[in-house]
Amino acid sequence: MRNTRCKPAQTRVKNRLRIVFITAVLLFLYLPILIVILYSFSPSKNAGILTGLTLDWYRQLFGNTEIASTLFNSLRLALASVAASAVLGTLAAVALARKHLRLQGFMEGMSTVPILIPEIVLGMSLLAAFSFVGLRLGMLTLLLAHITFCIPYIFIIVKARIAGIDPVLEEAARDLGASPARVFWDVTLPLIFPAVLAGVLLAFAMSFDDVIISFFVTGPGAQTLPLKVYSSLKVGVSPEINALCTLMLGVVFLFVAISQWIRSKAAA
């Protein structure tokens, strides 16, 4: 009887310890973000002083033409890189999932290298490669660099989705006389489209938010919004930058949340 009574008490203690531990981890991860968001509504220019709430810094932010220009560059870059990555990553995932090649394992591993190695190493490597072939740093080098690290996100998500699709569906379409291209457009693509969309949203968030790789491969007239924020931090953090970071965090979290929701719907 004594052991039976002790077990529920021990279970309650373990559950409370788990809750405390998870709460501490979440606070450690998100408390700095919450502080930035809070100070973006502060009327004072001095960090650490909160005397009230205001939207003045957001109004100034929307009236800043320089920030609007860098925002346009970031959106244009993210959309172009994600569009190219969606095509290349999807085709690569379909090819490696349906074809059994001699070096398939090696090729799959190499396809994920850009998101496994440190960003500073990837940025320096891309800078060296562009310098070797004589490419002038600017929007083109930014685009090529972003395509390089966006492809793995789409490749991994789409390939995982293809692994859960019964190949009999594609074989049945071929038996009915459909060409390989028709099988892809009418059977494979509709089935993997949620995964493609989830990968696109995640890749867009990563591209829009990148600083380190973009820092190495950017050139005159090709400044992105994250680089603008980074350069502004060198002279101190202003509430206007806090407001900009808050909006960027909101966009990134929104795209990641939608991506996860689409993946969960596709897996259900």
GROMACS .gro file of N, CA, C and O in nm, residues 163-226:
model
  256
  163ALA      N    1   0.859   0.980  -5.009
  163ALA     CA    2   0.880   0.848  -4.948
  163ALA      C    3   0.749   0.789  -4.896
  163ALA      O    4   0.735   0.667  -4.885
  164GLY      N    5   0.651   0.874  -4.865
  164GLY     CA    6   0.523   0.826  -4.815
  164GLY      C    7   0.418   0.804  -4.922
  164GLY      O    8   0.305   0.768  -4.891
  165ILE      N    9   0.454   0.826  -5.049
  165ILE     CA   10   0.360   0.807  -5.159
  165ILE      C   11   0.378   0.668  -5.219
  165ILE      O   12   0.491   0.625  -5.246
  166ASP      N   13   0.270   0.598  -5.238
  166ASP     CA   14   0.275   0.464  -5.295
  166ASP      C   15   0.314   0.474  -5.443
  166ASP      O   16   0.244   0.537  -5.523
  167PRO      N   17   0.426   0.414  -5.485
  167PRO     CA   18   0.467   0.421  -5.625
  167PRO      C   19   0.370   0.351  -5.720
  167PRO      O   20   0.378   0.371  -5.841
  168VAL      N   21   0.278   0.271  -5.665
  168VAL     CA   22   0.179   0.204  -5.750
  168VAL      C   23   0.093   0.306  -5.824
  168VAL      O   24   0.049   0.281  -5.937
  169LEU      N   25   0.069   0.422  -5.763
  169LEU     CA   26  -0.012   0.524  -5.828
  169LEU      C   27   0.054   0.573  -5.957
  169LEU      O   28  -0.013   0.590  -6.060
  170GLU      N   29   0.183   0.594  -5.952
  170GLU     CA   30   0.254   0.638  -6.072
  170GLU      C   31   0.264   0.525  -6.175
  170GLU      O   32   0.253   0.549  -6.296
  171GLU      N   33   0.285   0.403  -6.126
  171GLU     CA   34   0.292   0.289  -6.218
  171GLU      C   35   0.159   0.267  -6.289
  171GLU      O   36   0.155   0.234  -6.409
  172ALA      N   37   0.048   0.289  -6.218
  172ALA     CA   38  -0.083   0.274  -6.280
  172ALA      C   39  -0.104   0.377  -6.391
  172ALA      O   40  -0.160   0.346  -6.497
  173ALA      N   41  -0.057   0.500  -6.367
  173ALA     CA   42  -0.069   0.604  -6.470
  173ALA      C   43   0.014   0.568  -6.593
  173ALA      O   44  -0.030   0.589  -6.707
  174ARG      N   45   0.133   0.513  -6.570
  174ARG     CA   46   0.216   0.473  -6.685
  174ARG      C   47   0.154   0.357  -6.761
  174ARG      O   48   0.162   0.349  -6.884
  175ASP      N   49   0.094   0.264  -6.687
  175ASP     CA   50   0.028   0.151  -6.753
  175ASP      C   51  -0.089   0.195  -6.839
  175ASP      O   52  -0.123   0.129  -6.938
  176LEU      N   53  -0.150   0.308  -6.803
  176LEU     CA   54  -0.262   0.361  -6.881
  176LEU      C   55  -0.216   0.445  -7.000
  176LEU      O   56  -0.299   0.503  -7.070
  177GLY      N   57  -0.085   0.452  -7.020
  177GLY     CA   58  -0.032   0.520  -7.138
  177GLY      C   59   0.017   0.661  -7.115
  177GLY      O   60   0.053   0.730  -7.211
  178ALA      N   61   0.024   0.707  -6.991
  178ALA     CA   62   0.071   0.842  -6.963
  178ALA      C   63   0.222   0.849  -6.977
  178ALA      O   64   0.295   0.757  -6.939
  179SER      N   65   0.271   0.959  -7.033
  179SER     CA   66   0.414   0.981  -7.048
  179SER      C   67   0.474   1.017  -6.912
  179SER      O   68   0.401   1.055  -6.820
  180PRO      N   69   0.607   1.008  -6.896
  180PRO     CA   70   0.668   1.046  -6.768
  180PRO      C   71   0.634   1.189  -6.726
  180PRO      O   72   0.609   1.215  -6.607
  181ALA      N   73   0.631   1.281  -6.824
  181ALA     CA   74   0.596   1.419  -6.790
  181ALA      C   75   0.451   1.431  -6.743
  181ALA      O   76   0.420   1.503  -6.648
  182ARG      N   77   0.363   1.357  -6.809
  182ARG     CA   78   0.220   1.360  -6.771
  182ARG      C   79   0.201   1.297  -6.633
  182ARG      O   80   0.118   1.344  -6.554
  183VAL      N   81   0.275   1.192  -6.603
  183VAL     CA   82   0.267   1.129  -6.471
  183VAL      C   83   0.309   1.229  -6.363
  183VAL      O   84   0.246   1.239  -6.257
  184PHE      N   85   0.416   1.304  -6.391
  184PHE     CA   86   0.464   1.401  -6.292
  184PHE      C   87   0.361   1.510  -6.269
  184PHE      O   88   0.329   1.543  -6.154
  185TRP      N   89   0.306   1.568  -6.375
  185TRP     CA   90   0.214   1.681  -6.362
  185TRP      C   91   0.078   1.640  -6.306
  185TRP      O   92   0.017   1.714  -6.228
  186ASP      N   93   0.029   1.522  -6.345
  186ASP     CA   94  -0.107   1.483  -6.307
  186ASP      C   95  -0.114   1.397  -6.181
  186ASP      O   96  -0.220   1.391  -6.117
  187VAL      N   97  -0.005   1.330  -6.146
  187VAL     CA   98  -0.008   1.239  -6.031
  187VAL      C   99   0.090   1.283  -5.921
  187VAL      O  100   0.049   1.308  -5.806
  188THR      N  101   0.217   1.292  -5.956
  188THR     CA  102   0.320   1.317  -5.855
  188THR      C  103   0.309   1.457  -5.796
  188THR      O  104   0.307   1.474  -5.673
  189LEU      N  105   0.303   1.559  -5.882
  189LEU     CA  106   0.304   1.697  -5.833
  189LEU      C  107   0.184   1.729  -5.743
  189LEU      O  108   0.203   1.791  -5.638
  190PRO      N  109   0.061   1.690  -5.777
  190PRO     CA  110  -0.049   1.719  -5.683
  190PRO      C  111  -0.030   1.653  -5.547
  190PRO      O  112  -0.073   1.709  -5.445
  191LEU      N  113   0.032   1.536  -5.544
  191LEU     CA  114   0.051   1.466  -5.417
  191LEU      C  115   0.161   1.531  -5.332
  191LEU      O  116   0.152   1.530  -5.208
  192ILE      N  117   0.263   1.585  -5.396
  192ILE     CA  118   0.374   1.644  -5.321
  192ILE      C  119   0.361   1.796  -5.307
  192ILE      O  120   0.446   1.858  -5.242
  193PHE      N  121   0.257   1.854  -5.365
  193PHE     CA  122   0.246   2.000  -5.365
  193PHE      C  123   0.243   2.060  -5.224
  193PHE      O  124   0.305   2.164  -5.199
  194PRO      N  125   0.170   2.000  -5.126
  194PRO     CA  126   0.176   2.056  -4.990
  194PRO      C  127   0.318   2.060  -4.934
  194PRO      O  128   0.355   2.156  -4.866
  195ALA      N  129   0.398   1.957  -4.963
  195ALA     CA  130   0.536   1.956  -4.916
  195ALA      C  131   0.618   2.062  -4.988
  195ALA      O  132   0.703   2.128  -4.928
  196VAL      N  133   0.594   2.078  -5.118
  196VAL     CA  134   0.665   2.183  -5.193
  196VAL      C  135   0.632   2.320  -5.135
  196VAL      O  136   0.721   2.404  -5.115
  197LEU      N  137   0.505   2.344  -5.108
  197LEU     CA  138   0.464   2.473  -5.053
  197LEU      C  139   0.523   2.496  -4.915
  197LEU      O  140   0.568   2.607  -4.882
  198ALA      N  141   0.526   2.391  -4.832
  198ALA     CA  142   0.586   2.403  -4.699
  198ALA      C  143   0.735   2.435  -4.710
  198ALA      O  144   0.787   2.519  -4.636
  199GLY      N  145   0.804   2.367  -4.800
  199GLY     CA  146   0.946   2.394  -4.821
  199GLY      C  147   0.969   2.535  -4.872
  199GLY      O  148   1.066   2.602  -4.833
  200VAL      N  149   0.883   2.583  -4.962
  200VAL     CA  150   0.895   2.718  -5.016
  200VAL      C  151   0.880   2.822  -4.906
  200VAL      O  152   0.957   2.919  -4.898
  201LEU      N  153   0.782   2.805  -4.818
  201LEU     CA  154   0.761   2.900  -4.710
  201LEU      C  155   0.879   2.902  -4.614
  201LEU      O  156   0.924   3.009  -4.569
  202LEU      N  157   0.932   2.783  -4.582
  202LEU     CA  158   1.046   2.777  -4.492
  202LEU      C  159   1.170   2.838  -4.557
  202LEU      O  160   1.245   2.914  -4.492
  203ALA      N  161   1.192   2.808  -4.685
  203ALA     CA  162   1.307   2.865  -4.755
  203ALA      C  163   1.294   3.016  -4.767
  203ALA      O  164   1.394   3.088  -4.757
  204PHE      N  165   1.173   3.066  -4.788
  204PHE     CA  166   1.151   3.210  -4.796
  204PHE      C  167   1.189   3.277  -4.664
  204PHE      O  168   1.254   3.383  -4.663
  205ALA      N  169   1.149   3.217  -4.554
  205ALA     CA  170   1.183   3.273  -4.424
  205ALA      C  171   1.334   3.275  -4.402
  205ALA      O  172   1.389   3.373  -4.352
  206MET      N  173   1.403   3.168  -4.442
  206MET     CA  174   1.548   3.162  -4.426
  206MET      C  175   1.618   3.264  -4.515
  206MET      O  176   1.715   3.328  -4.474
  207SER      N  177   1.571   3.279  -4.638
  207SER     CA  178   1.631   3.374  -4.730
  207SER      C  179   1.608   3.518  -4.685
  207SER      O  180   1.699   3.601  -4.687
  208PHE      N  181   1.486   3.547  -4.645
  208PHE     CA  182   1.451   3.683  -4.604
  208PHE      C  183   1.528   3.725  -4.480
  208PHE      O  184   1.556   3.844  -4.460
  209ASP      N  185   1.566   3.628  -4.396
  209ASP     CA  186   1.627   3.658  -4.266
  209ASP      C  187   1.779   3.642  -4.266
  209ASP      O  188   1.843   3.662  -4.163
  210ASP      N  189   1.840   3.608  -4.379
  210ASP     CA  190   1.983   3.576  -4.379
  210ASP      C  191   2.070   3.701  -4.366
  210ASP      O  192   2.043   3.802  -4.431
  211VAL      N  193   2.175   3.689  -4.287
  211VAL     CA  194   2.270   3.799  -4.268
  211VAL      C  195   2.412   3.757  -4.305
  211VAL      O  196   2.478   3.823  -4.385
  212ILE      N  197   2.458   3.645  -4.248
  212ILE     CA  198   2.599   3.609  -4.258
  212ILE      C  199   2.640   3.581  -4.402
  212ILE      O  200   2.738   3.638  -4.453
  213ILE      N  201   2.567   3.494  -4.471
  213ILE     CA  202   2.604   3.461  -4.609
  213ILE      C  203   2.589   3.584  -4.698
  213ILE      O  204   2.675   3.611  -4.784
  214SER      N  205   2.482   3.660  -4.679
  214SER     CA  206   2.461   3.780  -4.760
  214SER      C  207   2.572   3.882  -4.738
  214SER      O  208   2.610   3.955  -4.830
  215PHE      N  209   2.626   3.888  -4.617
  215PHE     CA  210   2.733   3.984  -4.587
  215PHE      C  211   2.856   3.959  -4.673
  215PHE      O  212   2.923   4.054  -4.715
  216PHE      N  213   2.885   3.832  -4.702
  216PHE     CA  214   3.005   3.799  -4.779
  216PHE      C  215   2.987   3.821  -4.929
  216PHE      O  216   3.084   3.849  -4.999
  217VAL      N  217   2.867   3.806  -4.981
  217VAL     CA  218   2.848   3.804  -5.126
  217VAL      C  219   2.772   3.926  -5.179
  217VAL      O  220   2.739   3.930  -5.297
  218THR      N  221   2.742   4.023  -5.094
  218THR     CA  222   2.670   4.140  -5.140
  218THR      C  223   2.766   4.242  -5.200
  218THR      O  224   2.888   4.234  -5.180
  219GLY      N  225   2.711   4.337  -5.273
  219GLY     CA  226   2.790   4.442  -5.335
  219GLY      C  227   2.717   4.574  -5.330
  219GLY      O  228   2.608   4.585  -5.272
  220PRO      N  229   2.773   4.678  -5.391
  220PRO     CA  230   2.709   4.810  -5.390
  220PRO      C  231   2.570   4.805  -5.455
  220PRO      O  232   2.552   4.745  -5.560
  221GLY      N  233   2.474   4.868  -5.388
  221GLY     CA  234   2.339   4.874  -5.442
  221GLY      C  235   2.257   4.749  -5.423
  221GLY      O  236   2.148   4.738  -5.478
  222ALA      N  237   2.309   4.652  -5.347
  222ALA     CA  238   2.237   4.526  -5.327
  222ALA      C  239   2.220   4.496  -5.179
  222ALA      O  240   2.225   4.381  -5.138
  223GLN      N  241   2.202   4.599  -5.098
  223GLN     CA  242   2.185   4.579  -4.954
  223GLN      C  243   2.047   4.526  -4.924
  223GLN      O  244   1.946   4.574  -4.976
  224THR      N  245   2.041   4.426  -4.838
  224THR     CA  246   1.915   4.368  -4.797
  224THR      C  247   1.872   4.424  -4.662
  224THR      O  248   1.950   4.490  -4.593
  225LEU      N  249   1.750   4.394  -4.624
  225LEU     CA  250   1.698   4.448  -4.498
  225LEU      C  251   1.774   4.396  -4.376
  225LEU      O  252   1.808   4.475  -4.287
  226PRO      N  253   1.805   4.266  -4.365
  226PRO     CA  254   1.883   4.221  -4.249
  226PRO      C  255   2.020   4.287  -4.242
  226PRO      O  256   2.070   4.316  -4.132
   0.00000   0.00000   0.00000
